[in-house]
Coordinates of C-alpha atoms in Angstrom, one line a residue:
X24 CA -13.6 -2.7 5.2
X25 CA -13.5 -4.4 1.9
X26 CA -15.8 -4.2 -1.1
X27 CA -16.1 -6.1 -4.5
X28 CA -16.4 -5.5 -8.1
X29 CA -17.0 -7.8 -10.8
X30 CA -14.0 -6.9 -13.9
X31 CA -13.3 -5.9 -16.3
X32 CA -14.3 -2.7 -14.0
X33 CA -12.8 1.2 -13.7
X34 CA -14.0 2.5 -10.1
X35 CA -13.1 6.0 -8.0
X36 CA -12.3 6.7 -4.6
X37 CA -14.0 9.6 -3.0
X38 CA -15.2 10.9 0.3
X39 CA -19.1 11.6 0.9
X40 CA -19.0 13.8 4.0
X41 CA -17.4 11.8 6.6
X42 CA -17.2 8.9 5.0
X43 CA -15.4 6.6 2.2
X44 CA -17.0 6.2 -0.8
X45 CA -16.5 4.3 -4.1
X46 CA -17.8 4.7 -7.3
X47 CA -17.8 2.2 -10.4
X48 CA -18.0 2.5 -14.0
X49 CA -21.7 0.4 -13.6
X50 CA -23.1 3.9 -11.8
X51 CA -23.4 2.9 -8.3
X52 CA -22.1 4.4 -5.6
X53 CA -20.9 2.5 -2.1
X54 CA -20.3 4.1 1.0
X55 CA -17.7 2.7 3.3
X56 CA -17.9 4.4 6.6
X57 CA -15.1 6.8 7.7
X58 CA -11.3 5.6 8.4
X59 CA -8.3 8.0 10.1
X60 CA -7.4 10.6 7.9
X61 CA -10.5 10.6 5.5
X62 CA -10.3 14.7 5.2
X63 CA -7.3 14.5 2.8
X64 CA -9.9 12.3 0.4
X65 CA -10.9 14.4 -2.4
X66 CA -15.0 14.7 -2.2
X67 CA -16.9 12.1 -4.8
X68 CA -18.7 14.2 -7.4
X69 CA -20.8 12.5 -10.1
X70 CA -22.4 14.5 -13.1
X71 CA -20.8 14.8 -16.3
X72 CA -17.5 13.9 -15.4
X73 CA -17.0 11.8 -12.4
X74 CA -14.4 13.1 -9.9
X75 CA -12.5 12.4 -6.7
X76 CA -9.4 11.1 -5.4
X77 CA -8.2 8.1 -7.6
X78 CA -9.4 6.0 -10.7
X79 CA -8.2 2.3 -10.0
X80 CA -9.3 0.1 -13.2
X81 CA -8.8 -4.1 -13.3
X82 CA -9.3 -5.8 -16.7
X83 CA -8.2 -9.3 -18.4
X84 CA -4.8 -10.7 -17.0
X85 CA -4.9 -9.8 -13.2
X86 CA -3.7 -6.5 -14.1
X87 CA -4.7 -3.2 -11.5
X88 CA -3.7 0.1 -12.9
X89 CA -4.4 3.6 -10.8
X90 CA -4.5 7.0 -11.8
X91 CA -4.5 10.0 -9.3
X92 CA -7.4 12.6 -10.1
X93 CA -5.5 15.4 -9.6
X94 CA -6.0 15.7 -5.9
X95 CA -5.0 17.9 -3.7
X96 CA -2.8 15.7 -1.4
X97 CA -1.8 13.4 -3.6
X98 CA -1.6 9.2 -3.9
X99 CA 1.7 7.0 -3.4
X100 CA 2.0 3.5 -3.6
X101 CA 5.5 1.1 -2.6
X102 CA 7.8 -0.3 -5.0
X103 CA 11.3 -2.3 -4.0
X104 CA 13.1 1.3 -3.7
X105 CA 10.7 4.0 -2.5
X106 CA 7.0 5.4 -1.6
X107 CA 6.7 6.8 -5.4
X108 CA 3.8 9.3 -6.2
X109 CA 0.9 7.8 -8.7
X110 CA 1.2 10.3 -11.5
X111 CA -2.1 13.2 -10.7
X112 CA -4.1 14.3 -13.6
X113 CA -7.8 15.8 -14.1
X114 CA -10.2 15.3 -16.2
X115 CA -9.1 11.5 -16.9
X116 CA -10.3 9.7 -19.5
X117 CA -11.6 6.4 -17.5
X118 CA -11.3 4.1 -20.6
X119 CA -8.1 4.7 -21.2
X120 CA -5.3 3.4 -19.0
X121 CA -2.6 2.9 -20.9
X122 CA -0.5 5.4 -18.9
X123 CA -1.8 4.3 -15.5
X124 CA 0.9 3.4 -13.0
X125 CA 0.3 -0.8 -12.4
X126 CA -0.2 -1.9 -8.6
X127 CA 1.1 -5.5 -7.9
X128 CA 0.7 -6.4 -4.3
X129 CA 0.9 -2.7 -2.7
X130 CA -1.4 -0.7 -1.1
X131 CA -2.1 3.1 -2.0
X132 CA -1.6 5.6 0.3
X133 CA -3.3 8.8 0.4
X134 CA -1.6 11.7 0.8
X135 CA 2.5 12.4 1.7
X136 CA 3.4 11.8 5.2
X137 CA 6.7 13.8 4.8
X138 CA 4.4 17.0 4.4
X139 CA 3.8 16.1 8.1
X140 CA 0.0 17.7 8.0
X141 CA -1.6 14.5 9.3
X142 CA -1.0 11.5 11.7
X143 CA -2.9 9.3 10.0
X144 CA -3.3 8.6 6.4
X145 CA -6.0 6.4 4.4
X146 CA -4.7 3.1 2.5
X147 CA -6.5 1.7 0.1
X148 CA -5.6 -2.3 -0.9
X149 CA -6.5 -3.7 -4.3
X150 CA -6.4 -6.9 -5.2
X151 CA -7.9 -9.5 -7.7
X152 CA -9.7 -13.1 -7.0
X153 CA -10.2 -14.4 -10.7
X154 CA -12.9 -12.7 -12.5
X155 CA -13.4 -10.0 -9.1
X156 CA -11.8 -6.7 -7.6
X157 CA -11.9 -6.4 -4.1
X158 CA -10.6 -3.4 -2.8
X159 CA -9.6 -3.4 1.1
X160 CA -9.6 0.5 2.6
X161 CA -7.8 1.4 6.3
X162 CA -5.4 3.7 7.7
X163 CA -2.0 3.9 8.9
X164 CA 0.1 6.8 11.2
X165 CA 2.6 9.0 9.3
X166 CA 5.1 7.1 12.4
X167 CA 4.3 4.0 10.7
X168 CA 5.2 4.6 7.4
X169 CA 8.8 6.5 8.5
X170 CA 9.5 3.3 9.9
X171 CA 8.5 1.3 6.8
X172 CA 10.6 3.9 4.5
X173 CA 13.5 3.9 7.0
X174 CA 13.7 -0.2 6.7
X175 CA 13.8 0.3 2.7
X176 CA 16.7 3.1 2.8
X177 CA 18.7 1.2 4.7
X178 CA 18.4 -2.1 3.1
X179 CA 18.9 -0.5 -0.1
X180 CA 22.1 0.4 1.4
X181 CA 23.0 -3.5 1.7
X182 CA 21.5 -3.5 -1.8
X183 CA 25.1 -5.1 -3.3
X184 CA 24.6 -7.9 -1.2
X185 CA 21.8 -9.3 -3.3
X186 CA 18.2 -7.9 -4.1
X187 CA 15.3 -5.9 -2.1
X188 CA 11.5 -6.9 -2.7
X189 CA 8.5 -5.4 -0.8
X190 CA 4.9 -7.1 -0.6
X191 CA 1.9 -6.4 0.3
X192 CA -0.8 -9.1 1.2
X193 CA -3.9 -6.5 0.4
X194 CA -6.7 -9.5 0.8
X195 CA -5.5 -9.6 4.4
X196 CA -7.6 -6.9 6.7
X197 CA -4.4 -5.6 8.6
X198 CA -2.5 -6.0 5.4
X199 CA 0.7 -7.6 6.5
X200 CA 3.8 -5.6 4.4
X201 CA 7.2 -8.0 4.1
X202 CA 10.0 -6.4 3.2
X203 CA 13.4 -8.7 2.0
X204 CA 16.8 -8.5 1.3
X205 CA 17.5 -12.0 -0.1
X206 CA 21.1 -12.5 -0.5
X207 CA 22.1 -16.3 -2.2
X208 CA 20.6 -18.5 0.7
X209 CA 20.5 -15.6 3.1
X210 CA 17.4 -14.2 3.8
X211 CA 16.5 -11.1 6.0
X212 CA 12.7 -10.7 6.2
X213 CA 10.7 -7.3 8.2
X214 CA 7.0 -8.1 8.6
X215 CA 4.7 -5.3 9.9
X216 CA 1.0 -4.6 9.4
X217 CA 0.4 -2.0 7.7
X218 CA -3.8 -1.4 8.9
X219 CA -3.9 0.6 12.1
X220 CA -7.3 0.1 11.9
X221 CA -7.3 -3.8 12.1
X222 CA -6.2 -5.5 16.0
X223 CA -3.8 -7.8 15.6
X224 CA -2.2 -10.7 17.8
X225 CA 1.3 -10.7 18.0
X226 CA 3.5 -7.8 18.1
X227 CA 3.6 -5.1 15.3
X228 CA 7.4 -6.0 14.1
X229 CA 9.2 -9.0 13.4
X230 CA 12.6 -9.3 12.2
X231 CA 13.8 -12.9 10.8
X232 CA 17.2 -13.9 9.6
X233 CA 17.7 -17.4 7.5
X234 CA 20.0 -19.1 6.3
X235 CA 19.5 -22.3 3.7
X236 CA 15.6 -22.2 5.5
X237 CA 16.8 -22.0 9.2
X238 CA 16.1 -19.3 11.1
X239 CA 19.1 -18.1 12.4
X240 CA 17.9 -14.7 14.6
X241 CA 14.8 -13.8 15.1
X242 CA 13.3 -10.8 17.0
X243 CA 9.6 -9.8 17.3
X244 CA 8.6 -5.8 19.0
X245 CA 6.0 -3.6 19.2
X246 CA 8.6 -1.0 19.0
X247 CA 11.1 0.4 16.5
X248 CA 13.0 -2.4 14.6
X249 CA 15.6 -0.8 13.5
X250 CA 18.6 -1.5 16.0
X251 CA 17.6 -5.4 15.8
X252 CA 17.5 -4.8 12.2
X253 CA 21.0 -3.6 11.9
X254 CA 22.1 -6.1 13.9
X255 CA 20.8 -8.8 11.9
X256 CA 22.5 -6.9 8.7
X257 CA 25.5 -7.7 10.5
X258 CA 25.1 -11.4 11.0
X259 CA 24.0 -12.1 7.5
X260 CA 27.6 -10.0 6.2
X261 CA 29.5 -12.1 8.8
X262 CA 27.6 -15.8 8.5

């Protein structure tokens, strides 16, 4: 499910009964349908002060900020090292961002999948297209994610070999995640997609090894990556 806003915009997730709601700064309100997960989504409230999960604002520049509305279960978004927590506070002042964490090419999850009180968590994808926000919403299963922040702990093991990125391609319905340790003209690449909620072809994993642009090894699974993975670590210390 994706929807659009014209920037500079500030809009806010919520949940309207069963279903995914967004509110912008224009005062309209847009109901999404329901996703997996949509009970840890704070309720949309709109009176005085507008409240509900997260504040996500876009403005000059390409630039995305979010701010959790001090909800209950929390937001998280990817960086190269971790799943860090968006900073939660109440009663935020929507025309001010300057504190507001910035989201480049990451989705937002909802809630903490280590608290282990769901199997299937909300994401929510922002992303800019010139002058509009579009903001891509699905879901993923707490299994997924382990495996996503088991990938990142143990490259950032390999860390001294060179550097780890992580991506995101929001505009993408199943939201394809790549994560890379790229090592001088050595390249190790994990590509999964993210969007339980969008069917795919292929299989869920692949695992690609290059060296000067040649694939070297590559491996592709709808299981867990992580024994190819290693393996591959391997070949790129030995090669």
């Amino acid at each position: 499910m994706i929807t659009s806003f014209r920037v500079p915009t500030v809009v806010v997730i919520g949940r309207v009964s069963r279903e995914l709601a967004v509110w912008s700064i224009d005062g309209t309100t847009t109901t999404l349908g329901s996703v997996n997960g949509i009970e840890l989504i704070d309720e949309l409230k709109v009176d005085r002060q507008v409240m509900g999960h997260i504040a996500i604002a876009s403005f000059g520049q390409y630039v995305i900020k979010a701010m959790d509305l001090g909800s209950r279960y929390g937001s998280y978004t990817l960086n190269e090292d971790s799943l860090i927590r968006i900073p939660s506070r109440g009663g935020v002042d929507l025309r001010k961002y300057n504190d507001w964490v910035t989201i480049r090419n990451a989705f937002i999850l909802i809630g903490d999948p280590n608290s282990g009180y769901s199997d299937y968590y909300p994401l929510i994808c922002p992303y800019r297209v010139g002058d509009t926000l579009f903001i891509n919403t699905g879901y993923t299963s707490s299994g997924s994610i382990k495996t996503v922040l088991t990938i990142l702990g143990i490259l950032r093991n390999y860390a001294n070999m060179g550097r780890v990125s992580a991506s995101c391609m929001c505009r993408i319905p199943s939201m394809p995640l790549e994560i890379a340790l790229i090592s001088g003209d050595k390249y190790l690449l994990v590509r999964t997609y993210m969007n339980d909620g969008q069917a795919t072809t292929g299989n869920k994993y692949l695992v690609l090894l290059t060296r000067s642009g040649n694939i070297t090894s590559k491996y592709s699974t709808n299981a867990d990556p992580i024994n190819a993975m290693v393996e591959m670590l391997n070949e790129m210390k030995s090669i």
